[in-house]
Coordinates of C-alpha atoms and ligand atoms in Angstrom, one line a residue:
M1 CA 129.1 93.5 100.8
A2 CA 129.3 90.4 103.3
Y3 CA 127.1 90.7 106.2
D4 CA 128.7 92.5 109.5
P5 CA 127.0 90.7 112.6
S6 CA 128.4 93.2 115.0
N7 CA 126.3 96.0 113.1
I8 CA 124.1 97.6 115.7
F9 CA 120.8 96.0 114.5
A10 CA 122.1 92.5 114.4
R11 CA 123.1 93.3 118.2
I12 CA 119.3 94.5 118.8
L13 CA 117.9 91.4 117.5
R14 CA 120.3 89.3 119.4
G15 CA 119.1 91.2 122.3
E16 CA 122.2 92.5 123.2
L17 CA 121.4 96.2 122.8
P18 CA 118.0 97.5 124.4
C19 CA 115.5 98.8 122.2
N20 CA 112.1 100.6 122.1
K21 CA 110.0 97.9 120.8
V22 CA 106.8 98.4 119.0
Y23 CA 106.1 95.3 117.1
E24 CA 107.8 91.2 116.7
D25 CA 106.5 88.4 115.1
D26 CA 108.4 85.4 113.5
Y27 CA 109.8 87.6 110.7
A28 CA 110.6 90.9 111.8
L29 CA 111.3 93.1 114.8
A30 CA 110.3 97.1 114.7
F31 CA 111.4 99.9 117.2
H32 CA 111.8 103.4 117.5
D33 CA 114.2 105.1 116.2
I34 CA 117.3 106.5 118.5
A35 CA 116.9 110.3 116.5
P36 CA 113.3 110.3 115.3
Q37 CA 112.6 112.6 112.3
A38 CA 109.1 112.8 112.8
P39 CA 106.5 112.5 115.6
V40 CA 106.7 108.8 114.3
H41 CA 109.7 107.4 113.1
V42 CA 110.2 103.4 113.5
L43 CA 112.5 101.2 112.0
V44 CA 111.5 97.4 111.1
I45 CA 114.2 94.8 110.6
P46 CA 114.0 91.5 109.3
K47 CA 114.9 88.4 111.3
G48 CA 118.0 87.5 108.7
D49 CA 121.3 88.4 107.9
Y50 CA 120.8 90.8 104.7
V51 CA 122.8 94.0 104.3
S52 CA 120.4 95.8 102.5
Q53 CA 117.3 96.5 100.3
D54 CA 119.4 94.7 97.6
D55 CA 120.5 91.9 99.2
F56 CA 117.0 91.0 101.2
A57 CA 115.1 91.0 97.5
A58 CA 118.0 88.9 96.1
S59 CA 118.5 86.3 98.7
A60 CA 115.8 86.2 101.3
P61 CA 113.5 83.2 101.1
D62 CA 109.8 84.0 99.7
A63 CA 108.0 83.2 102.9
L64 CA 110.5 86.0 104.7
V65 CA 110.3 88.7 102.0
A66 CA 106.3 88.0 102.3
G67 CA 106.3 88.0 106.2
F68 CA 108.4 90.9 106.8
F69 CA 106.3 93.3 104.3
R70 CA 103.2 92.2 106.0
A71 CA 105.1 93.0 109.4
V72 CA 105.6 96.7 107.9
G73 CA 101.9 96.8 107.3
N74 CA 100.8 95.3 110.7
V75 CA 103.3 98.0 112.7
A76 CA 101.5 100.8 110.7
R77 CA 98.1 99.5 111.4
E78 CA 98.7 99.1 114.8
L79 CA 100.2 102.2 115.4
G80 CA 97.0 103.5 114.1
L81 CA 98.8 105.2 110.7
V82 CA 96.9 104.3 107.8
E83 CA 94.1 106.7 108.0
S84 CA 96.4 109.9 108.1
G85 CA 99.4 108.2 106.2
Y86 CA 102.6 107.3 106.7
R87 CA 106.1 107.0 104.5
C88 CA 108.3 103.9 104.1
L89 CA 111.6 104.4 103.1
A90 CA 114.9 101.9 102.6
N91 CA 118.2 103.6 102.6
T92 CA 120.3 101.6 100.2
G93 CA 124.1 102.0 99.9
T94 CA 126.4 105.2 99.4
D95 CA 124.1 107.8 97.5
A96 CA 121.2 106.7 99.8
H97 CA 123.6 107.6 103.0
Q98 CA 122.6 103.8 104.5
E99 CA 124.4 104.2 107.8
V100 CA 123.4 100.4 109.3
P101 CA 124.2 97.5 107.2
H102 CA 121.3 95.3 108.0
F103 CA 118.2 95.9 105.9
H104 CA 115.6 98.1 107.8
V105 CA 112.4 99.8 106.4
H106 CA 111.6 103.4 108.1
I107 CA 108.3 104.4 108.9
F108 CA 107.5 108.1 109.0
A109 CA 104.3 109.6 110.2
G110 CA 102.5 111.9 112.7
R111 CA 102.4 115.0 110.6
D112 CA 102.2 116.2 106.8
L113 CA 105.6 114.9 105.5
G114 CA 105.9 116.8 102.0
R115 CA 106.4 115.4 98.6
M116 CA 108.9 112.5 98.1
I117 CA 112.7 113.5 99.0
K118 CA 114.7 116.7 98.6
R119 CA 114.6 118.0 95.3
F120 CA 118.2 117.6 93.3
D121 CA 118.8 120.9 93.1
D122 CA 117.9 121.7 96.9
Ligands
LIG201 P1 120.0 104.5 107.8 O1 120.7 105.8 107.5 O2 120.9 103.1 107.5 O3 118.5 104.3 106.7 O4 119.2 104.7 109.0 C1 119.6 104.4 110.1 C2 119.0 104.7 111.5 O5 119.4 103.8 112.3 C3 119.0 106.4 111.6 O6 117.6 106.9 111.5 C4 119.5 106.4 113.3 O7 118.9 107.3 113.7 C5 119.3 104.8 113.7 N1 119.9 104.2 114.7 C6 121.1 104.3 114.8 N2 121.7 103.7 115.6 C7 120.7 103.0 116.4 C8 120.2 102.4 117.5 O8 121.3 102.4 118.3 N3 119.1 102.7 118.0 C9 117.9 102.5 117.5 N4 116.9 102.6 117.9 N5 118.0 103.4 116.0 C10 119.4 103.7 115.8

């Protein structure tokens, strides 16, 4: 799938749309999700045109892959989430219901998040 530069996170990265920013460095931008599903729900996006986790893992330069995942850790640490715990999630493609075609990691925290994902037969 080709990267669509009009997606909402690309527009946030370019400063065309506002976000509630919590972190930024050379590799990543992090901001609060507009429809939080936990007391803390932050999105971390790389500074680069990658559709998904698959695209990012296959195509991003090593420095960006490392910088991005260090940024995810920095966000969680700076928000004070490490002691109580947090969950990272990257929806990829149709079965995972990825809505925005710019790779992003969700960070959920602030309450007991339960175990893993919904059971298959729920
Ligand atoms: P996905 O389903 O692609 O993994 O998650 C996309 C996430 O982006 C959803 O949790 C949704 O609430 C969030 N989102 C969609 N549009 C916006 C927006 O304009 N601003 C922010 N901050 N979050 C958004």
